[in-house]
PDB file of C-alpha atoms in Angstrom:
ATOM      1  CA  UNK P   8      27.834  52.614  69.309  1.00 47.00           C
ATOM      2  CA  UNK P   9      27.142  54.436  72.368  1.00 57.00           C
ATOM      3  CA  UNK P  10      23.169  54.214  73.100  1.00 63.00           C
ATOM      4  CA  UNK P  11      23.497  56.614  75.900  1.00 71.00           C
ATOM      5  CA  UNK P  12      20.568  59.313  75.868  1.00 79.00           C
ATOM      6  CA  UNK P  13      21.481  62.838  75.484  1.00 83.00           C
ATOM      7  CA  UNK P  14      19.624  63.418  78.793  1.00 90.00           C
ATOM      8  CA  UNK P  15      19.259  60.881  81.860  1.00 91.00           C
ATOM      9  CA  UNK P  16      17.019  61.871  84.349  1.00 92.00           C
ATOM     10  CA  UNK P  17      18.556  59.429  86.911  1.00 93.00           C
ATOM     11  CA  UNK P  18      21.996  61.147  86.633  1.00 93.00           C
ATOM     12  CA  UNK P  19      20.373  64.767  87.008  1.00 95.00           C
ATOM     13  CA  UNK P  20      18.466  63.379  89.828  1.00 96.00           C
ATOM     14  CA  UNK P  21      21.476  61.943  91.573  1.00 96.00           C
ATOM     15  CA  UNK P  22      23.672  65.032  91.202  1.00 96.00           C
ATOM     16  CA  UNK P  23      21.658  67.814  92.303  1.00 96.00           C
ATOM     17  CA  UNK P  24      21.182  67.325  95.477  1.00 97.00           C
ATOM     18  CA  UNK P  25      25.484  67.182  95.394  1.00 96.00           C
ATOM     19  CA  UNK P  26      25.695  70.587  93.269  1.00 97.00           C
ATOM     20  CA  UNK P  27      22.861  72.313  95.735  1.00 97.00           C
ATOM     21  CA  UNK P  28      25.286  71.374  98.746  1.00 97.00           C
ATOM     22  CA  UNK P  29      28.621  72.782  96.978  1.00 96.00           C
ATOM     23  CA  UNK P  30      25.939  76.160  95.650  1.00 96.00           C
ATOM     24  CA  UNK P  31      25.194  76.894  99.537  1.00 96.00           C
ATOM     25  CA  UNK P  32      27.944  75.434 101.317  1.00 96.00           C
ATOM     26  CA  UNK P  33      30.514  77.238  99.312  1.00 97.00           C
ATOM     27  CA  UNK P  34      29.168  79.089  96.449  1.00 96.00           C
ATOM     28  CA  UNK P  35      26.543  80.902  98.321  1.00 95.00           C
ATOM     29  CA  UNK P  36      28.906  81.522 101.454  1.00 97.00           C
ATOM     30  CA  UNK P  37      31.195  83.117  99.272  1.00 97.00           C
ATOM     31  CA  UNK P  38      29.620  85.525  97.837  1.00 96.00           C
ATOM     32  CA  UNK P  39      27.933  86.646 101.099  1.00 96.00           C
ATOM     33  CA  UNK P  40      30.723  86.996 103.578  1.00 97.00           C
ATOM     34  CA  UNK P  41      32.941  88.087 100.357  1.00 97.00           C
ATOM     35  CA  UNK P  42      30.375  90.964  99.662  1.00 96.00           C
ATOM     36  CA  UNK P  43      30.144  92.177 102.849  1.00 96.00           C
ATOM     37  CA  UNK P  44      33.793  92.327 103.448  1.00 97.00           C
ATOM     38  CA  UNK P  45      33.722  94.124 100.076  1.00 97.00           C
ATOM     39  CA  UNK P  46      30.983  96.412 101.031  1.00 94.00           C
ATOM     40  CA  UNK P  47      32.575  97.338 104.206  1.00 95.00           C
ATOM     41  CA  UNK P  48      36.597  97.785 103.322  1.00 97.00           C
ATOM     42  CA  UNK P  49      35.676  99.368  99.912  1.00 96.00           C
ATOM     43  CA  UNK P  50      33.571 102.362 101.977  1.00 93.00           C
ATOM     44  CA  UNK P  51      37.323 102.628 104.602  1.00 94.00           C
ATOM     45  CA  UNK P  52      38.835 102.592 101.463  1.00 95.00           C
ATOM     46  CA  UNK P  53      37.219 105.558  99.887  1.00 93.00           C
ATOM     47  CA  UNK P  54      36.886 108.051 102.577  1.00 91.00           C
ATOM     48  CA  UNK P  55      40.212 106.990 103.665  1.00 92.00           C
ATOM     49  CA  UNK P  56      41.530 108.329  99.945  1.00 91.00           C
ATOM     50  CA  UNK P  57      39.063 111.282 100.430  1.00 87.00           C
ATOM     51  CA  UNK P  58      40.164 112.523 104.067  1.00 85.00           C
ATOM     52  CA  UNK P  59      43.503 111.563 104.250  1.00 88.00           C
ATOM     53  CA  UNK P  60      47.209 113.585 102.632  1.00 91.00           C
ATOM     54  CA  UNK P  61      47.831 113.025  99.404  1.00 92.00           C
ATOM     55  CA  UNK P  62      50.503 111.034  99.679  1.00 94.00           C
ATOM     56  CA  UNK P  63      48.729 108.317 101.954  1.00 94.00           C
ATOM     57  CA  UNK P  64      45.590 108.862  99.167  1.00 93.00           C
ATOM     58  CA  UNK P  65      47.784 108.205  96.331  1.00 94.00           C
ATOM     59  CA  UNK P  66      48.637 105.023  97.880  1.00 96.00           C
ATOM     60  CA  UNK P  67      45.915 103.488  98.633  1.00 95.00           C
ATOM     61  CA  UNK P  68      45.224 104.708  94.869  1.00 94.00           C
ATOM     62  CA  UNK P  69      47.692 102.649  93.552  1.00 96.00           C
ATOM     63  CA  UNK P  70      47.605  99.586  95.221  1.00 96.00           C
ATOM     64  CA  UNK P  71      43.545  99.567  94.119  1.00 96.00           C
ATOM     65  CA  UNK P  72      44.912 100.056  90.988  1.00 95.00           C
ATOM     66  CA  UNK P  73      47.294  97.392  90.865  1.00 96.00           C
ATOM     67  CA  UNK P  74      44.839  94.565  92.499  1.00 96.00           C
ATOM     68  CA  UNK P  75      41.636  95.776  90.205  1.00 95.00           C
ATOM     69  CA  UNK P  76      44.075  94.980  86.982  1.00 95.00           C
ATOM     70  CA  UNK P  77      45.405  91.613  88.233  1.00 96.00           C
ATOM     71  CA  UNK P  78      43.086  88.888  87.225  1.00 96.00           C
ATOM     72  CA  UNK P  79      41.347  87.864  90.704  1.00 97.00           C
ATOM     73  CA  UNK P  80      42.400  83.940  89.672  1.00 97.00           C
ATOM     74  CA  UNK P  81      46.216  84.979  89.876  1.00 97.00           C
ATOM     75  CA  UNK P  82      45.332  86.655  93.293  1.00 97.00           C
ATOM     76  CA  UNK P  83      43.758  83.737  94.313  1.00 97.00           C
ATOM     77  CA  UNK P  84      47.235  81.392  93.001  1.00 97.00           C
ATOM     78  CA  UNK P  85      49.676  84.045  94.649  1.00 97.00           C
ATOM     79  CA  UNK P  86      47.628  83.631  98.315  1.00 97.00           C
ATOM     80  CA  UNK P  87      47.013  80.201  97.806  1.00 97.00           C
ATOM     81  CA  UNK P  88      50.597  79.192  97.304  1.00 96.00           C
ATOM     82  CA  UNK P  89      51.789  82.402 100.010  1.00 96.00           C
ATOM     83  CA  UNK P  90      49.352  80.837 102.519  1.00 95.00           C
ATOM     84  CA  UNK P  91      50.096  77.583 102.413  1.00 91.00           C
ATOM     85  CA  UNK P  92      49.375  76.617 106.064  1.00 93.00           C
ATOM     86  CA  UNK P  93      45.566  78.572 105.461  1.00 95.00           C
ATOM     87  CA  UNK P  94      42.364  76.873 104.878  1.00 97.00           C
ATOM     88  CA  UNK P  95      41.694  77.724 100.445  1.00 97.00           C
ATOM     89  CA  UNK P  96      38.060  78.620 101.242  1.00 97.00           C
ATOM     90  CA  UNK P  97      38.989  81.099 103.395  1.00 97.00           C
ATOM     91  CA  UNK P  98      41.693  82.487 101.284  1.00 97.00           C
ATOM     92  CA  UNK P  99      39.196  82.740  98.851  1.00 97.00           C
ATOM     93  CA  UNK P 100      36.942  84.386 101.122  1.00 98.00           C
ATOM     94  CA  UNK P 101      39.277  86.969 101.719  1.00 98.00           C
ATOM     95  CA  UNK P 102      40.637  87.285  98.418  1.00 98.00           C
ATOM     96  CA  UNK P 103      37.315  88.130  96.651  1.00 98.00           C
ATOM     97  CA  UNK P 104      36.331  90.256  99.697  1.00 98.00           C
ATOM     98  CA  UNK P 105      39.443  92.575  98.618  1.00 98.00           C
ATOM     99  CA  UNK P 106      39.268  92.549  95.109  1.00 98.00           C
ATOM    100  CA  UNK P 107      35.765  93.329  94.605  1.00 98.00           C
ATOM    101  CA  UNK P 108      36.567  96.735  97.347  1.00 97.00           C
ATOM    102  CA  UNK P 109      38.538  97.923  95.376  1.00 97.00           C
ATOM    103  CA  UNK P 110      35.180  98.352  92.686  1.00 96.00           C
ATOM    104  CA  UNK P 111      33.441  99.295  95.083  1.00 96.00           C
ATOM    105  CA  UNK P 112      35.362 101.843  96.444  1.00 95.00           C
ATOM    106  CA  UNK P 113      35.072 103.578  93.114  1.00 94.00           C
ATOM    107  CA  UNK P 114      31.835 103.762  93.253  1.00 93.00           C
ATOM    108  CA  UNK P 115      31.803 104.519  97.077  1.00 93.00           C
ATOM    109  CA  UNK P 116      33.878 107.864  95.909  1.00 91.00           C
ATOM    110  CA  UNK P 117      31.491 108.651  92.849  1.00 88.00           C
ATOM    111  CA  UNK P 118      28.330 108.799  95.191  1.00 88.00           C
ATOM    112  CA  UNK P 119      30.916 110.779  97.531  1.00 86.00           C
ATOM    113  CA  UNK P 120      31.649 113.530  95.127  1.00 85.00           C
ATOM    114  CA  UNK P 121      27.612 113.726  93.867  1.00 81.00           C
ATOM    115  CA  UNK P 122      26.980 114.375  97.505  1.00 81.00           C
ATOM    116  CA  UNK P 123      26.083 118.137  97.118  1.00 79.00           C
ATOM    117  CA  UNK P 124      28.948 120.876  98.100  1.00 78.00           C
ATOM    118  CA  UNK P 125      26.324 122.746 100.220  1.00 79.00           C
ATOM    119  CA  UNK P 126      25.845 119.731 102.644  1.00 78.00           C
ATOM    120  CA  UNK P 127      29.151 119.925 103.271  1.00 77.00           C
ATOM    121  CA  UNK P 128      28.799 123.659 103.867  1.00 77.00           C
ATOM    122  CA  UNK P 129      25.704 123.395 105.878  1.00 78.00           C
ATOM    123  CA  UNK P 130      27.556 120.292 108.726  1.00 79.00           C
ATOM    124  CA  UNK P 131      30.264 122.926 109.000  1.00 75.00           C
ATOM    125  CA  UNK P 132      27.957 125.630 109.564  1.00 78.00           C
ATOM    126  CA  UNK P 133      25.963 123.707 112.134  1.00 76.00           C
ATOM    127  CA  UNK P 134      29.601 122.786 113.689  1.00 74.00           C
ATOM    128  CA  UNK P 135      29.128 119.196 113.391  1.00 81.00           C
ATOM    129  CA  UNK P 136      32.473 117.287 113.733  1.00 78.00           C
ATOM    130  CA  UNK P 137      33.900 115.302 110.716  1.00 78.00           C
ATOM    131  CA  UNK P 138      33.288 112.065 112.043  1.00 80.00           C
ATOM    132  CA  UNK P 139      29.315 112.712 112.464  1.00 82.00           C
ATOM    133  CA  UNK P 140      29.494 114.705 109.291  1.00 80.00           C
ATOM    134  CA  UNK P 141      30.595 111.797 107.091  1.00 83.00           C
ATOM    135  CA  UNK P 142      27.992 109.167 109.277  1.00 78.00           C
ATOM    136  CA  UNK P 143      24.876 111.365 109.371  1.00 78.00           C
ATOM    137  CA  UNK P 144      25.190 113.209 106.116  1.00 80.00           C
ATOM    138  CA  UNK P 145      27.203 112.371 103.593  1.00 81.00           C
ATOM    139  CA  UNK P 146      27.829 108.420 103.553  1.00 80.00           C
ATOM    140  CA  UNK P 147      23.611 107.878 103.765  1.00 81.00           C
ATOM    141  CA  UNK P 148      23.422 110.059 100.707  1.00 81.00           C
ATOM    142  CA  UNK P 149      26.331 108.424  98.802  1.00 80.00           C
ATOM    143  CA  UNK P 150      24.760 104.882  99.926  1.00 79.00           C
ATOM    144  CA  UNK P 151      21.306 105.976  97.773  1.00 78.00           C
ATOM    145  CA  UNK P 152      23.056 106.819  94.629  1.00 76.00           C
ATOM    146  CA  UNK P 153      25.629 103.546  95.099  1.00 86.00           C
ATOM    147  CA  UNK P 154      23.181 100.501  96.329  1.00 83.00           C
ATOM    148  CA  UNK P 155      22.285  99.528  92.417  1.00 83.00           C
ATOM    149  CA  UNK P 156      26.148  99.732  91.231  1.00 87.00           C
ATOM    150  CA  UNK P 157      27.274  97.521  94.520  1.00 90.00           C
ATOM    151  CA  UNK P 158      23.921  95.159  93.187  1.00 89.00           C
ATOM    152  CA  UNK P 159      25.979  94.201  90.664  1.00 91.00           C
ATOM    153  CA  UNK P 160      28.914  93.830  91.695  1.00 94.00           C
ATOM    154  CA  UNK P 161      27.789  91.267  94.206  1.00 94.00           C
ATOM    155  CA  UNK P 162      26.105  89.394  90.926  1.00 93.00           C
ATOM    156  CA  UNK P 163      29.465  89.594  89.497  1.00 94.00           C
ATOM    157  CA  UNK P 164      31.170  88.434  92.018  1.00 96.00           C
ATOM    158  CA  UNK P 165      28.548  85.197  92.558  1.00 95.00           C
ATOM    159  CA  UNK P 166      29.466  84.455  88.675  1.00 94.00           C
ATOM    160  CA  UNK P 167      32.958  84.863  89.693  1.00 96.00           C
ATOM    161  CA  UNK P 168      33.021  81.780  92.414  1.00 96.00           C
ATOM    162  CA  UNK P 169      34.202  79.325  90.078  1.00 96.00           C
ATOM    163  CA  UNK P 170      37.802  80.719  90.073  1.00 97.00           C
ATOM    164  CA  UNK P 171      37.939  78.833  93.420  1.00 97.00           C
ATOM    165  CA  UNK P 172      38.755  75.612  91.160  1.00 95.00           C
ATOM    166  CA  UNK P 173      42.086  77.252  91.298  1.00 96.00           C
ATOM    167  CA  UNK P 174      42.653  76.679  94.628  1.00 97.00           C
ATOM    168  CA  UNK P 175      41.455  73.069  95.206  1.00 95.00           C
ATOM    169  CA  UNK P 176      38.303  74.602  96.582  1.00 96.00           C
ATOM    170  CA  UNK P 177      34.886  72.586  95.388  1.00 94.00           C
ATOM    171  CA  UNK P 178      32.188  74.870  94.919  1.00 95.00           C
ATOM    172  CA  UNK P 179      29.510  73.912  92.548  1.00 96.00           C
ATOM    173  CA  UNK P 180      31.083  73.909  89.407  1.00 95.00           C
ATOM    174  CA  UNK P 181      33.632  72.000  90.576  1.00 95.00           C
ATOM    175  CA  UNK P 182      31.379  69.414  91.922  1.00 96.00           C
ATOM    176  CA  UNK P 183      29.687  69.346  88.627  1.00 96.00           C
ATOM    177  CA  UNK P 184      33.235  68.314  87.050  1.00 95.00           C
ATOM    178  CA  UNK P 185      34.025  65.606  89.776  1.00 95.00           C
ATOM    179  CA  UNK P 186      30.631  63.999  89.140  1.00 95.00           C
ATOM    180  CA  UNK P 187      31.210  63.752  85.241  1.00 93.00           C
ATOM    181  CA  UNK P 188      34.618  62.675  85.746  1.00 92.00           C
ATOM    182  CA  UNK P 189      33.294  60.056  87.886  1.00 93.00           C
ATOM    183  CA  UNK P 190      30.167  58.821  86.263  1.00 90.00           C
ATOM    184  CA  UNK P 191      31.350  59.401  82.164  1.00 89.00           C
ATOM    185  CA  UNK P 192      28.337  61.970  82.245  1.00 90.00           C
ATOM    186  CA  UNK P 193      28.974  65.947  82.013  1.00 93.00           C
ATOM    187  CA  UNK P 194      25.578  67.090  80.242  1.00 94.00           C
ATOM    188  CA  UNK P 195      23.423  66.708  83.625  1.00 95.00           C
ATOM    189  CA  UNK P 196      25.538  67.948  86.179  1.00 96.00           C
ATOM    190  CA  UNK P 197      27.125  71.019  83.570  1.00 96.00           C
ATOM    191  CA  UNK P 198      23.447  72.323  82.604  1.00 96.00           C
ATOM    192  CA  UNK P 199      22.046  71.929  86.124  1.00 97.00           C
ATOM    193  CA  UNK P 200      24.754  74.108  87.578  1.00 97.00           C
ATOM    194  CA  UNK P 201      24.222  76.517  84.851  1.00 96.00           C
ATOM    195  CA  UNK P 202      20.673  76.703  85.860  1.00 96.00           C
ATOM    196  CA  UNK P 203      21.504  77.254  90.125  1.00 96.00           C
ATOM    197  CA  UNK P 204      23.458  80.183  88.532  1.00 95.00           C
ATOM    198  CA  UNK P 205      21.000  81.663  85.967  1.00 94.00           C
ATOM    199  CA  UNK P 206      17.987  80.979  88.960  1.00 94.00           C
ATOM    200  CA  UNK P 207      19.873  82.450  91.211  1.00 92.00           C
ATOM    201  CA  UNK P 208      21.444  86.080  89.295  1.00 90.00           C
ATOM    202  CA  UNK P 209      18.328  86.480  87.544  1.00 89.00           C
ATOM    203  CA  UNK P 210      15.799  87.565  89.802  1.00 87.00           C
ATOM    204  CA  UNK P 211      18.289  89.519  91.971  1.00 84.00           C
ATOM    205  CA  UNK P 212      19.339  91.574  88.588  1.00 84.00           C
ATOM    206  CA  UNK P 213      15.879  92.593  88.197  1.00 83.00           C
ATOM    207  CA  UNK P 214      15.300  93.391  91.855  1.00 83.00           C
ATOM    208  CA  UNK P 215      18.509  95.765  91.513  1.00 81.00           C
ATOM    209  CA  UNK P 216      16.877  96.970  88.195  1.00 77.00           C
ATOM    210  CA  UNK P 217      13.707  98.180  89.827  1.00 79.00           C
ATOM    211  CA  UNK P 218      15.886  99.370  92.915  1.00 73.00           C
ATOM    212  CA  UNK P 219      17.876 101.609  90.640  1.00 71.00           C
ATOM    213  CA  UNK P 220      14.597 102.958  88.558  1.00 72.00           C
ATOM    214  CA  UNK P 221      12.702 103.451  92.372  1.00 72.00           C
ATOM    215  CA  UNK P 222      16.016 105.786  93.336  1.00 63.00           C
ATOM    216  CA  UNK P 223      16.392 107.471  90.078  1.00 58.00           C
ATOM    217  CA  UNK P 224      12.407 108.392  90.237  1.00 52.00           C
ATOM    218  CA  UNK P 225      12.378 109.312  94.308  1.00 58.00           C
ATOM    219  CA  UNK P 226      15.428 111.610  93.861  1.00 56.00           C
TER     220      UNK P 226
END
């Protein structure tokens, strides 16, 4: 009869540093860098679709739809097997950045479309260049309305990082599984992993909610 207790504090304290190391060096790293890529690339895609000739805009839209409608784990595996010599972590960062850029681009587009037509007309009346109109008038107003939605996508990306297991990247969930397999105990490792995700994402979601209410109040 197995007399092992349901929870072993020694195992919990032993696995916690391993989980935190994987969380910081992989999970958090991928989230931060990929979020930056997604935010910048998403804005570029949104502006390109709005300002490019119709054929180019349609092509960008088609490619974006294909990426959005394909599971990210499939994209990770596809890139992993195509670029065999590339570092798996680098592949993960790029794929996450591109995948979520397509979602963020739609958020940016909605924000751009929400800018009153009078703002465009005023910029034209002031003889502002198209580049300055985008940079000084349109984008700042669009960003104000889109920050909360962009934050929600960052949280979604954060929670999707366990998919990196598919391309052999040892993020926090994989670290928990490895420890459990080596020590024949999974409860402590998996529970702590869930708590790490909860304690990281929940305060962020509350902050985004407060920011959304504040922006709505000041608009």
